[in-house]
XYZ file of C-alpha atoms in Angstrom:
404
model
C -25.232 90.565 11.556
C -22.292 89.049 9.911
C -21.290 89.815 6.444
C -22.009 86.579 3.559
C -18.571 85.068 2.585
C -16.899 82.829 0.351
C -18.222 82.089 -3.635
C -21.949 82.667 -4.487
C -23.599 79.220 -4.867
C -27.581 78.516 -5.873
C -29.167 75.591 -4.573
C -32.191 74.388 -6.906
C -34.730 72.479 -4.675
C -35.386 72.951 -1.065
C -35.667 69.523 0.075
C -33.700 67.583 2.689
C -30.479 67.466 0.296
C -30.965 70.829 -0.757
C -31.574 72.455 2.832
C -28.759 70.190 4.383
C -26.140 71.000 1.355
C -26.858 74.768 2.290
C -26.227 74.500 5.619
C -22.861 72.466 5.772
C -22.005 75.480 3.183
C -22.257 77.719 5.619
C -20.654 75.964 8.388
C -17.495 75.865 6.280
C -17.554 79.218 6.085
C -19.098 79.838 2.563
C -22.334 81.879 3.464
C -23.862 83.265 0.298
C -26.073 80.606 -0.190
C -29.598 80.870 -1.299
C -31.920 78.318 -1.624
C -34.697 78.549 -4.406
C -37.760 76.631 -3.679
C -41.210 75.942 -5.392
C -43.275 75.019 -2.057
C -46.218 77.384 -1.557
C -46.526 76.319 2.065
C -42.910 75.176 2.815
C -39.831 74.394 1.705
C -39.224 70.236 1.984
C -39.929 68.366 -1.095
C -40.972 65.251 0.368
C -40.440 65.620 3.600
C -44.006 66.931 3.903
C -47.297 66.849 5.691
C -50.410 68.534 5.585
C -52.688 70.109 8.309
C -56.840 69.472 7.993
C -59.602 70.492 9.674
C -61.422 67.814 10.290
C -64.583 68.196 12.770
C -64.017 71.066 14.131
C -60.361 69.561 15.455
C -57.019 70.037 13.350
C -55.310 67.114 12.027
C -52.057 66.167 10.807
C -51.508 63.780 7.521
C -47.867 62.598 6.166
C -48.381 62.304 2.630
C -45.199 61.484 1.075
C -42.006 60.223 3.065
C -43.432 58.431 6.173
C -40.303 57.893 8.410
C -37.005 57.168 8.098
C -34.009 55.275 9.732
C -30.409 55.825 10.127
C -27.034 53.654 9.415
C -24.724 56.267 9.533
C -22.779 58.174 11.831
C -22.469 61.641 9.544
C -26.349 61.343 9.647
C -26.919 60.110 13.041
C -25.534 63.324 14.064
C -27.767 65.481 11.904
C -30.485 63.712 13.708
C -29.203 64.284 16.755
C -29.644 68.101 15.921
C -32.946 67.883 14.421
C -33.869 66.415 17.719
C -32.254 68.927 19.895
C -34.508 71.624 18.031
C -37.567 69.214 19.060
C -38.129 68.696 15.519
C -37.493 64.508 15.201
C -39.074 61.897 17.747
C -38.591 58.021 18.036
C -41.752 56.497 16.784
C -42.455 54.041 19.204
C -45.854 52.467 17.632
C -45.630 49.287 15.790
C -44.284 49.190 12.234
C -43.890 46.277 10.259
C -45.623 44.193 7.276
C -49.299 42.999 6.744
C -50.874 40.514 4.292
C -54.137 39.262 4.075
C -55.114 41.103 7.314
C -52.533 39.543 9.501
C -49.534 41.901 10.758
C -45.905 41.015 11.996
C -43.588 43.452 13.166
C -40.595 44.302 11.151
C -37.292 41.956 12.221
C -34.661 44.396 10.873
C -35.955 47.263 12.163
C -34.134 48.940 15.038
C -35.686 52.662 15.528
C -38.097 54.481 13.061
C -37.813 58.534 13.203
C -40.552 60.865 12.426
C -41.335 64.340 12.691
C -42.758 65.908 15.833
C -45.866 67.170 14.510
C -45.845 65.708 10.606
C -42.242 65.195 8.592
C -43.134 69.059 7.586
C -41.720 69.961 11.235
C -37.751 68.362 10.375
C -37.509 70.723 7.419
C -39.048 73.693 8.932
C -36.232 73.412 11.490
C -33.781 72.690 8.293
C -34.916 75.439 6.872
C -34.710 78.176 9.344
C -31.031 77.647 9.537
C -30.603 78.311 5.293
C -31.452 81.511 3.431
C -34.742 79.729 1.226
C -36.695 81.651 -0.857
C -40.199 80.682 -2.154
C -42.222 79.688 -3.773
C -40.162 80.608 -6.754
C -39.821 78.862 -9.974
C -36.190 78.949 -11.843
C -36.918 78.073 -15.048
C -33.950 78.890 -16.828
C -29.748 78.712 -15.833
C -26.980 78.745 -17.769
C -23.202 78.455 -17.579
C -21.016 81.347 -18.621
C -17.664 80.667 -19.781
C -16.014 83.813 -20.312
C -17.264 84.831 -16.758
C -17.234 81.205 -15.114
C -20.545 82.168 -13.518
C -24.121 80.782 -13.936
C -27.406 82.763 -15.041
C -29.820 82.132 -12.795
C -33.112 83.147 -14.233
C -33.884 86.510 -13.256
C -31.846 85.969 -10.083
C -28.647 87.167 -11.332
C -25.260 85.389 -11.068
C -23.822 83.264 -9.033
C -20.245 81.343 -8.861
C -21.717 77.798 -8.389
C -24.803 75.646 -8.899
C -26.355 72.932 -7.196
C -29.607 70.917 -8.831
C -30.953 69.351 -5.873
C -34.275 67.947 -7.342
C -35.142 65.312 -9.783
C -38.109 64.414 -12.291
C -38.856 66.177 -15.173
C -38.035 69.941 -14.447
C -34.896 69.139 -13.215
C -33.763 67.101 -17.129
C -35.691 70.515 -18.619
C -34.129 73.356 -16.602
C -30.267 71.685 -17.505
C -31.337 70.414 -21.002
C -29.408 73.767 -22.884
C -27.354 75.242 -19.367
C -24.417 74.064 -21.158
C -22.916 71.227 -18.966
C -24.502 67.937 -21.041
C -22.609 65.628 -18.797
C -24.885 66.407 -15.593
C -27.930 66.653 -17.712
C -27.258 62.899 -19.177
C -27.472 62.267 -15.426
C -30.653 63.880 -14.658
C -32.387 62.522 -18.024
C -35.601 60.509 -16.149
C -37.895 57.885 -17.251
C -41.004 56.984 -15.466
C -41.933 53.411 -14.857
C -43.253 50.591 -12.303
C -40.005 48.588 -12.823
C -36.774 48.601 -13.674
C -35.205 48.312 -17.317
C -31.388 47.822 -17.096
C -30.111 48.397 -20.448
C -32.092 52.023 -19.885
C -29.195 53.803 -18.193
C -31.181 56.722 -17.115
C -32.723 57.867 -13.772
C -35.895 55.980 -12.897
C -38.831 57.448 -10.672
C -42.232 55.558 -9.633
C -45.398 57.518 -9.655
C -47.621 56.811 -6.142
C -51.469 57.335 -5.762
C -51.672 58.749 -2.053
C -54.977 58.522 0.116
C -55.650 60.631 3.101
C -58.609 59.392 4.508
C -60.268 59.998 7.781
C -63.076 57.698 9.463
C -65.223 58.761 12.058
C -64.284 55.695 14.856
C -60.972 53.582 14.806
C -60.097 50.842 12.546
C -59.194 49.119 15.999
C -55.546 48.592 14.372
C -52.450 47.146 16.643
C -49.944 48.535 14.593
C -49.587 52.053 13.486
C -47.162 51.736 9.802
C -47.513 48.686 7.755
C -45.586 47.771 4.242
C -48.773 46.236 2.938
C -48.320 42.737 0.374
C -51.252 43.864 -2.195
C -51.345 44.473 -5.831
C -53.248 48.160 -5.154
C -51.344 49.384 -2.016
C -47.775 49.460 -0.857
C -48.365 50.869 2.602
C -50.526 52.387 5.138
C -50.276 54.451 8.541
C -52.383 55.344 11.049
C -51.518 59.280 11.597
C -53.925 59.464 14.372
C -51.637 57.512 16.580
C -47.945 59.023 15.284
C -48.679 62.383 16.142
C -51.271 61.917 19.181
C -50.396 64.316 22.011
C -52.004 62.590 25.018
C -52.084 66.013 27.269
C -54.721 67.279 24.432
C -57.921 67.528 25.954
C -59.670 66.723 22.517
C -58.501 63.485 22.849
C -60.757 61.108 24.266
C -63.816 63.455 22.397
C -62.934 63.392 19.394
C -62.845 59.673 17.716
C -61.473 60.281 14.102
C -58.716 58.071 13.039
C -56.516 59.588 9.991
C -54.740 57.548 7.742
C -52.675 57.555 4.944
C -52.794 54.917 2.412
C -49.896 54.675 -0.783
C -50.651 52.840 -3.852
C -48.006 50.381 -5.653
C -45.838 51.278 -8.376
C -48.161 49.189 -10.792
C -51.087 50.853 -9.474
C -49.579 54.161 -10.383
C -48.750 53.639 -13.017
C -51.701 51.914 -14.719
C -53.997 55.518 -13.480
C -51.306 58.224 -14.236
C -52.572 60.868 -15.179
C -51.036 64.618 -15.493
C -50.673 65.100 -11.741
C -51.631 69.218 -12.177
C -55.257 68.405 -13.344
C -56.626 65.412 -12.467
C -59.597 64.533 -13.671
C -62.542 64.010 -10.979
C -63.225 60.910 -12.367
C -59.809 59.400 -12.001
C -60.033 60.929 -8.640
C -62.875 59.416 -7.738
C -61.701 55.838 -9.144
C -59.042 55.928 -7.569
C -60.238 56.860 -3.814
C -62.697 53.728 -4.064
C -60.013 51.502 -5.413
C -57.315 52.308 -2.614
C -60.445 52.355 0.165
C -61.330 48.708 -0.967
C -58.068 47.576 -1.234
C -57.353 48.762 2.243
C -60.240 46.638 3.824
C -59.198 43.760 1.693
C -55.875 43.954 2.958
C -56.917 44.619 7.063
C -58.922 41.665 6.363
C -62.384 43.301 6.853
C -65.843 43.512 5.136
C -66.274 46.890 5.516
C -64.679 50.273 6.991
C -65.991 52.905 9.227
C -67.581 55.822 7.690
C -65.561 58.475 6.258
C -65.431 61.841 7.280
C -62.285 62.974 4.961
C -61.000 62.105 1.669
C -58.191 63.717 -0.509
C -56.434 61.317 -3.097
C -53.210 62.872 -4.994
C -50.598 61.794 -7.836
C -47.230 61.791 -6.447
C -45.436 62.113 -9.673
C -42.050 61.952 -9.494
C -42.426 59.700 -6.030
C -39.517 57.197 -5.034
C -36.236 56.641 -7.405
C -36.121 52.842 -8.158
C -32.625 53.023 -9.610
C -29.431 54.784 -8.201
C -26.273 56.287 -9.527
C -23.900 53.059 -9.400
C -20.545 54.988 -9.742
C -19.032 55.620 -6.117
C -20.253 58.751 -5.273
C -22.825 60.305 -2.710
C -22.966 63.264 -5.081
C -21.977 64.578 -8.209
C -19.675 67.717 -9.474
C -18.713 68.957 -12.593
C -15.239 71.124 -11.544
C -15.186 72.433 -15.065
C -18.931 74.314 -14.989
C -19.050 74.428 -11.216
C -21.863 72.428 -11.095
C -23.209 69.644 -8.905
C -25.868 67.492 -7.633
C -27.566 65.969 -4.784
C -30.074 63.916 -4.012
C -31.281 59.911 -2.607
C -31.210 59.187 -6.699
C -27.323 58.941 -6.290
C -26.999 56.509 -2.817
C -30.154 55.430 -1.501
C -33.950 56.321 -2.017
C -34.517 57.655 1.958
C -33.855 60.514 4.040
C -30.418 59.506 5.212
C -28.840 59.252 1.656
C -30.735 62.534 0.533
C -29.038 64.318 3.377
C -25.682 62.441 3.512
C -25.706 63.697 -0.649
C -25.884 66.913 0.006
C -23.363 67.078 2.844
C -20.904 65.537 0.726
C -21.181 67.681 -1.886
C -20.925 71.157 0.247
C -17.517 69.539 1.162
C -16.548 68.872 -2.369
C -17.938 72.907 -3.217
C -15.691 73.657 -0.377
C -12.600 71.765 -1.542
C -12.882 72.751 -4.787
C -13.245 76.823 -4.440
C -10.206 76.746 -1.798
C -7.766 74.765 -4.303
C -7.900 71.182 -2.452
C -9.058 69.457 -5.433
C -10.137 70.442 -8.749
C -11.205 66.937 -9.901
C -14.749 66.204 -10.987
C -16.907 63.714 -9.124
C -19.374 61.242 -9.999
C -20.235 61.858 -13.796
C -20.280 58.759 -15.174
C -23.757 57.689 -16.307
C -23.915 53.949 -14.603
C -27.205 53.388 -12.587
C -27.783 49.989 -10.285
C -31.139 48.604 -8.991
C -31.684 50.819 -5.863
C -32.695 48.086 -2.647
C -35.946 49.658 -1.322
C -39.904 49.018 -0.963
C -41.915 51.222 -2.996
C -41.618 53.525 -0.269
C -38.188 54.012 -0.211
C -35.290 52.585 1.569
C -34.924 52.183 5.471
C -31.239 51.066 6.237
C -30.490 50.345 10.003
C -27.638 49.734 12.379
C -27.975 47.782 15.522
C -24.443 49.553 16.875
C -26.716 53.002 16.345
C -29.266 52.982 18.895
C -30.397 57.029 19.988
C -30.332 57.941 23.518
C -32.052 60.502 24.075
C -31.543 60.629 27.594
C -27.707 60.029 27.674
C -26.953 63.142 25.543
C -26.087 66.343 27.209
């Protein structure tokens, strides 16, 4: 086993910037890297899915980020990887938008990516290749001067810091850690749209459905960016992750689905996302399962077999950090951050954010550049659906088959 080398940094937040930010570390040859992470089941943020027994049979729902694209060669390679390690597939079903029950494919899409087995199975594979440890909750870090080192909770001390989540914990943890110029940056407000003269970090709140029915909605696409005032979007998981050797299939006739409110709709029934009330609960399930046969176009749905609604809190940033940067770092407290809040609300500018800033880490601990990055507190409009963002390039087509 080789010995750890190079600076001590802590990554806050195993997600896709997180996970990919520890990796490049250790490619460039700084190797004590740990990754703290909350998840109870896994490390991803969300780039999640969950596994239910439904029927005797085991089924897989995506309840947060539902696929992503790629317009960028840094992260065309990273998927490239991912799919080496069978952990990515093309999604070949039909994605594209639906109102008032009729469907047309998406023009500007080129090639959607998914998981092999839920978006859980592209950070599992992330996360093998990074030291993660979890579910643990850092609830307290702070910079020391004398010592140029950071507390780290009860974790002892390390030489840098990375926050790689967002939301409230993340403006709480750095509130007193003693670098206020990346905690004005991670100051969040929560709202359905936009208010420019508020120059902090925005988040959405989402309502997310799983729902299963006991026959097929008899569907001809399988992703939809839905035009309603209750729902946003809807998938048929049924068909993303069917594997068509599985002698179930053909037995078993339950269709899964996951349906995502609007911003407005989340908003108007937030509630504190750790105790929901069964009440709101139940409102909100019949709301979203009458909006979705209002928006298929349909009197009525199939019976369902399956139901779990939950409050995506701290969802999909609907502003970014408008200063030039696909990270940020503080040289003075050795301090940075990484996430899709600072480029682009998807998967791509998540892990193109924390790439970038393992390069800067690197740069900066070996003498190339002692400059800060990033810190000024300007935030833009991010362009995205309420979702996220899904930016393509024709001149990036994957091949599976043509690589070696």
């Amino acid at each position: 086993m080789s010995i750890p080398t190079g600076p001590s940094v802590a990554i806050i937040g195993g997600g896709v910037s997180g996970l990919v930010c520890a990796i490049r570390l250790n490619q460039l040859g700084l190797s004590k890297v740990t990754v703290f992470d909350t998840g109870k089941r896994a490390a991803g943020g969300r780039c999640s899915s969950r596994k239910v027994m439904i029927n005797g049979q085991l089924h897989t729902f995506d309840h947060s980020c539902q696929y992503f694209t790629v317009s960028d060669r840094r992260f065309a390679k990273i998927v490239s990887f991912l799919h080496n390690q069978n952990a990515v597939k093309i999604w070949k079903g039909r994605i594209g938008h639906l109102h008032a029950g009729k469907f047309r494919d998406d023009p500007g899409l080129t090639q959607a990516f998914i998981g092999t087995d839920g978006m859980q199975t592209l950070t599992d594979c992330l996360a093998s290749n990074a030291n993660v440890q979890r579910p643990v909750w850092v609830s307290e870090v702070f910079w020391e001067a004398g010592s140029k080192k950071w507390k780290v909770d009860r974790f002892g001390y390390y030489d840098y810091l990375v926050i790689a989540h967002n939301g409230k914990c993340a403006d709480k943890l750095m509130s007193s850690a003693g670098a206020p110029e990346v905690h004005s940056l991670l100051r969040v407000r929560f709202n359905d749209v936009l208010n420019p003269r508020d120059q902090r970090m925005h988040l959405c709140s989402l309502w997310v459905l799983l729902v299963a029915f006991d026959r097929s909605l008899g569907c001809r696409f399988e992703g939809a960016h839905v035009n309603h005032e209750d729902i946003s979007w809807i998938s048929n998981n049924t068909a993303k992750y069917r594997n068509k050797t599985d002698s179930a299939i053909g037995s078993d006739k339950t269709e899964c689905w996951t349906v995502i409110s609007t911003k407005t709709f989340g908003k108007t029934h937030k509630v504190p996302q750790e105790n929901i009330p069964p009440s709101t609960e139940k409102l909100v399930t019949e709301k979203l399962l009458s909006a979705l046969g209002d928006a298929l176009g349909r009197g009525g749905l199939p019976r369902v077999c399956y139901s779990r609604v939950q409050l995506w809190g701290a969802a999909v940033p609907i502003n970014v950090l408008d200063n030039g940067s696909d990270h940020v770092f503080d040289g003075r407290h050795h301090l940075g951050a990484c996430g899709d809040w600072l480029t682009s609300p998807c998967l791509q500018g998540a892990a193109l954010s924390g790439l970038t800033l393992a390069e800067k880490i690197q740069q900066h601990f070996s003498g190339q550049s002692s400059l800060s990055t990033g810190l000024q507190p300007r935030f833009q409009a991010a362009t995205s659906t309420a979702i996220g963002s899904f930016p393509t390039d024709k001149s990036l087509i994957f091949s599976p088959q043509k690589l070696d």
